[in-house]
XYZ file of C-alpha atoms in Angstrom:
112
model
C 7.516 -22.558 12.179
C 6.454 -19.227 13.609
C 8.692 -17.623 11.286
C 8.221 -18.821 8.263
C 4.014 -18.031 8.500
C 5.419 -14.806 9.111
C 7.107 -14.625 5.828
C 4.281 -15.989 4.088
C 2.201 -13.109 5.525
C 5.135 -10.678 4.288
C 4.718 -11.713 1.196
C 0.915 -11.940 1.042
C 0.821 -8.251 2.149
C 3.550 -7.409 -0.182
C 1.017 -8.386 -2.962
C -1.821 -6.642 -1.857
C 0.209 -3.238 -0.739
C 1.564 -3.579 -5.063
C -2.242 -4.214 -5.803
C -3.329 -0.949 -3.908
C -0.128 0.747 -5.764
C -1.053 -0.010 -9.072
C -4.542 0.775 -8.203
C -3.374 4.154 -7.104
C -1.134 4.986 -10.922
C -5.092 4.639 -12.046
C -7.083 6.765 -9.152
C -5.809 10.387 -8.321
C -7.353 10.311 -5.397
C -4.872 7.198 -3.691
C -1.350 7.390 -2.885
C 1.274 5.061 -5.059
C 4.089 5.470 -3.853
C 3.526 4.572 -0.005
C 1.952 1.436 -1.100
C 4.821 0.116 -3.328
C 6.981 0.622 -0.061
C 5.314 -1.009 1.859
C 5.591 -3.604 -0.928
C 8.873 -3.269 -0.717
C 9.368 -3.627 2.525
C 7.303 -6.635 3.076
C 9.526 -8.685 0.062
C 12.732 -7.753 1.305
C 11.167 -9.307 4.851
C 9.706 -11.901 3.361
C 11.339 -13.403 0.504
C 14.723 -13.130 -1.618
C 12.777 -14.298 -4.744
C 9.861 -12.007 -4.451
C 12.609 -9.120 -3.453
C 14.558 -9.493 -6.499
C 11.763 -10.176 -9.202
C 9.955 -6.818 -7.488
C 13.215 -5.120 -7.626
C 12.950 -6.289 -11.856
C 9.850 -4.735 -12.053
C 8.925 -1.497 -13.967
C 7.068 0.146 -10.936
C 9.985 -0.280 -8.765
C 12.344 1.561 -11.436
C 9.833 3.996 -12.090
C 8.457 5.243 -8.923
C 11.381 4.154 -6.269
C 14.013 5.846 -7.561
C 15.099 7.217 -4.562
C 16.176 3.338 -3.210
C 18.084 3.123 -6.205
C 20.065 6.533 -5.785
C 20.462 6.641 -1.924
C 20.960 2.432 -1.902
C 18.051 2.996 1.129
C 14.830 5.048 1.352
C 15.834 8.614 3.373
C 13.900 8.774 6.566
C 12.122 11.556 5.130
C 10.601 9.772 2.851
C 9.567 6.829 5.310
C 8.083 9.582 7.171
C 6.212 11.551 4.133
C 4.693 8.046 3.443
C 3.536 6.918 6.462
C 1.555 10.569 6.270
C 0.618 9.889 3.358
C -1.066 6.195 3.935
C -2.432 7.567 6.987
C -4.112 10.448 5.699
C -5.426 8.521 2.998
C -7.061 5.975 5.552
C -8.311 8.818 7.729
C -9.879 10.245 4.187
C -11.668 6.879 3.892
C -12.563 6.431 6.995
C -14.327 9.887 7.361
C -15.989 9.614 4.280
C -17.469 6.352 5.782
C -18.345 7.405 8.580
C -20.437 10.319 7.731
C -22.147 8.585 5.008
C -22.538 5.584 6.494
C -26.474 6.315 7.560
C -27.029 8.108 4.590
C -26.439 4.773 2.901
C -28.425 2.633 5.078
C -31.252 5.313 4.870
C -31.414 5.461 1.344
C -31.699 1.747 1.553
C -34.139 1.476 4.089
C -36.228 4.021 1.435
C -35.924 2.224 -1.731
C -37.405 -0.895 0.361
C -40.050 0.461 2.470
């Protein structure tokens, strides 16, 4: 039972880690290629069906070549993506947090 809500939420963060991938082909400012591991990852986890129709797809053939060539992703690259989602969170994060009263400020002007 425990299992198999685990490999619904696999797949369920499979989909949104391919949702913040494709979102980062269109913004230069977020990583792709982390996320569509982690995509990756969380099908081959979570379910042979969702493994092999992401394995189909054109992002997985264009920007995971390395799975393809090696037959597994080099620890290197685990390692240079992990980095690279962290950093990117730590980016957002930061920018949050210093402009997080600035927001609430400007706010607080426009209804005053």
């Amino acid at each position: 039972m425990v299992k198999n809500i685990f490999k619904k939420l696999l797949v369920v963060l499979g989909f949104i880690s391919l949702v913040l991938g494709i979102i980062g082909t269109l913004l230069p400012v977020m990583p792709t290629v982390p996320f569509l591991f982690v995509a990756y990852f969380c099908f081959t986890r979570g379910s042979d069906k969702f493994r092999q129709w992401y394995l189909q797809s054109k992002f997985h053939k264009k920007y995971l070549k390395a799975v393809a060539f090696y037959g597994r992703v080099p620890l290197i690259y685990k390692i240079l993506y992990i980095v690279g989602i962290l950093c990117f969170f730590a980016a957002l994060a930061t920018v949050y947090y210093f402009f997080y009263e600035h927001i609430f400020a400007f706010l607080g002007n426009i209804f005053n």
